[in-house]
PDB file of C-alpha atoms in Angstrom:
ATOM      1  CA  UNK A1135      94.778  18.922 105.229  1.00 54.00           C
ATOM      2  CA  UNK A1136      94.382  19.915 108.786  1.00 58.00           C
ATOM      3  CA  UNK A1137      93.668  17.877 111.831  1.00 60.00           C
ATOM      4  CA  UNK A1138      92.785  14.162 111.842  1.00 68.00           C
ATOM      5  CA  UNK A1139      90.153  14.952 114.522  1.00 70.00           C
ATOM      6  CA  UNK A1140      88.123  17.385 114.815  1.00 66.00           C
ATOM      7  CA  UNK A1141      86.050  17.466 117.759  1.00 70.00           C
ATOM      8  CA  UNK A1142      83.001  20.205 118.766  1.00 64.00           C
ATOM      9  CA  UNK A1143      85.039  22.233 120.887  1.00 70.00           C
ATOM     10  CA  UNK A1144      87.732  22.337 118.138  1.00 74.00           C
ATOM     11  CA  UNK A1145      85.426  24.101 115.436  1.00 79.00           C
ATOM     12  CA  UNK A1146      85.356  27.810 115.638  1.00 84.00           C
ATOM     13  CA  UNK A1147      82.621  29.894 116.250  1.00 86.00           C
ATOM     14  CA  UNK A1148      81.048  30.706 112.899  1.00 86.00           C
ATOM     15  CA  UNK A1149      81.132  26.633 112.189  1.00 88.00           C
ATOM     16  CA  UNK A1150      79.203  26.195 114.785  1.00 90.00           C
ATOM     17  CA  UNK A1151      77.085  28.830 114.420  1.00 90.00           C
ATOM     18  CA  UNK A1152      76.467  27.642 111.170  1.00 91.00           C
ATOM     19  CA  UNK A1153      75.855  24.339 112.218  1.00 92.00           C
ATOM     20  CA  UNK A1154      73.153  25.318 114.781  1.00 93.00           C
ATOM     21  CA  UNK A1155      70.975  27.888 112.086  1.00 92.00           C
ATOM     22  CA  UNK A1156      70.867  24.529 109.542  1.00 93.00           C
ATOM     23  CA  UNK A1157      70.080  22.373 112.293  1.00 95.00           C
ATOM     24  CA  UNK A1158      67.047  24.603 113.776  1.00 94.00           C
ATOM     25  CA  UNK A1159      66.135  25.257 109.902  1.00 94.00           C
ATOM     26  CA  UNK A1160      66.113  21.808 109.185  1.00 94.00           C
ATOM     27  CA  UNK A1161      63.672  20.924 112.686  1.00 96.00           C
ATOM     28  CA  UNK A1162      61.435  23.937 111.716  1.00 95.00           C
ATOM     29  CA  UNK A1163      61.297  23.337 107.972  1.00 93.00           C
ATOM     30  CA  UNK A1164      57.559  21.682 108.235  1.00 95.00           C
ATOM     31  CA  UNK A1165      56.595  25.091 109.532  1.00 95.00           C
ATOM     32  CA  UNK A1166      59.153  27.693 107.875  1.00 92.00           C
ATOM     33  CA  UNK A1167      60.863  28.346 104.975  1.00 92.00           C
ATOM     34  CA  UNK A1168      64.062  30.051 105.427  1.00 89.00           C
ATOM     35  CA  UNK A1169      66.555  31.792 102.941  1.00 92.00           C
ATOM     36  CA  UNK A1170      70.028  31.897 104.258  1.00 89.00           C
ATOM     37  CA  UNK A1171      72.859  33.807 103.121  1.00 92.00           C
ATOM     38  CA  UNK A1172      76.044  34.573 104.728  1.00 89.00           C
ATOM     39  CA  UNK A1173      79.093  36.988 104.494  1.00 91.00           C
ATOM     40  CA  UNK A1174      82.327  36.866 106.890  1.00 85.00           C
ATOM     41  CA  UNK A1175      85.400  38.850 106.682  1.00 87.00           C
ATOM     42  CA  UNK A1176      87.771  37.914 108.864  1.00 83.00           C
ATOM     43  CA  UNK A1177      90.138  40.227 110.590  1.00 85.00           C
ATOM     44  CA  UNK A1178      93.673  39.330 112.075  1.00 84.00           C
ATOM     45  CA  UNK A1179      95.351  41.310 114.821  1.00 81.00           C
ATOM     46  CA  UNK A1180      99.088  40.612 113.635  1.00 81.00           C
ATOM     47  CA  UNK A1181     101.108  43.285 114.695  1.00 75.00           C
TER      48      UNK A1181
END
């Protein structure tokens, strides 16, 4: 079930990403409403 411990820099870039746009939606919400939606394809290089 993948690591035990998972620390910041161990999360990949769209988690993070992710993380930040709820975070700054959640500070703002008082002021903003936001709709979110997301789409990721991810592409490997295997050759």
């Amino acid at each position: 079930m993948g690591p035990k411990q998972i620390t910041a820099e161990g999360q990949g870039v769209n988690y993070r990403a992710l993380s930040d746009l709820f975070h700054i939606s959640e500070q703002r919400k008082d002021t903003f409403t936001y709709e979110i939606s997301v789409q990721m394809m991810e592409i490997y290089n295997e050759q």
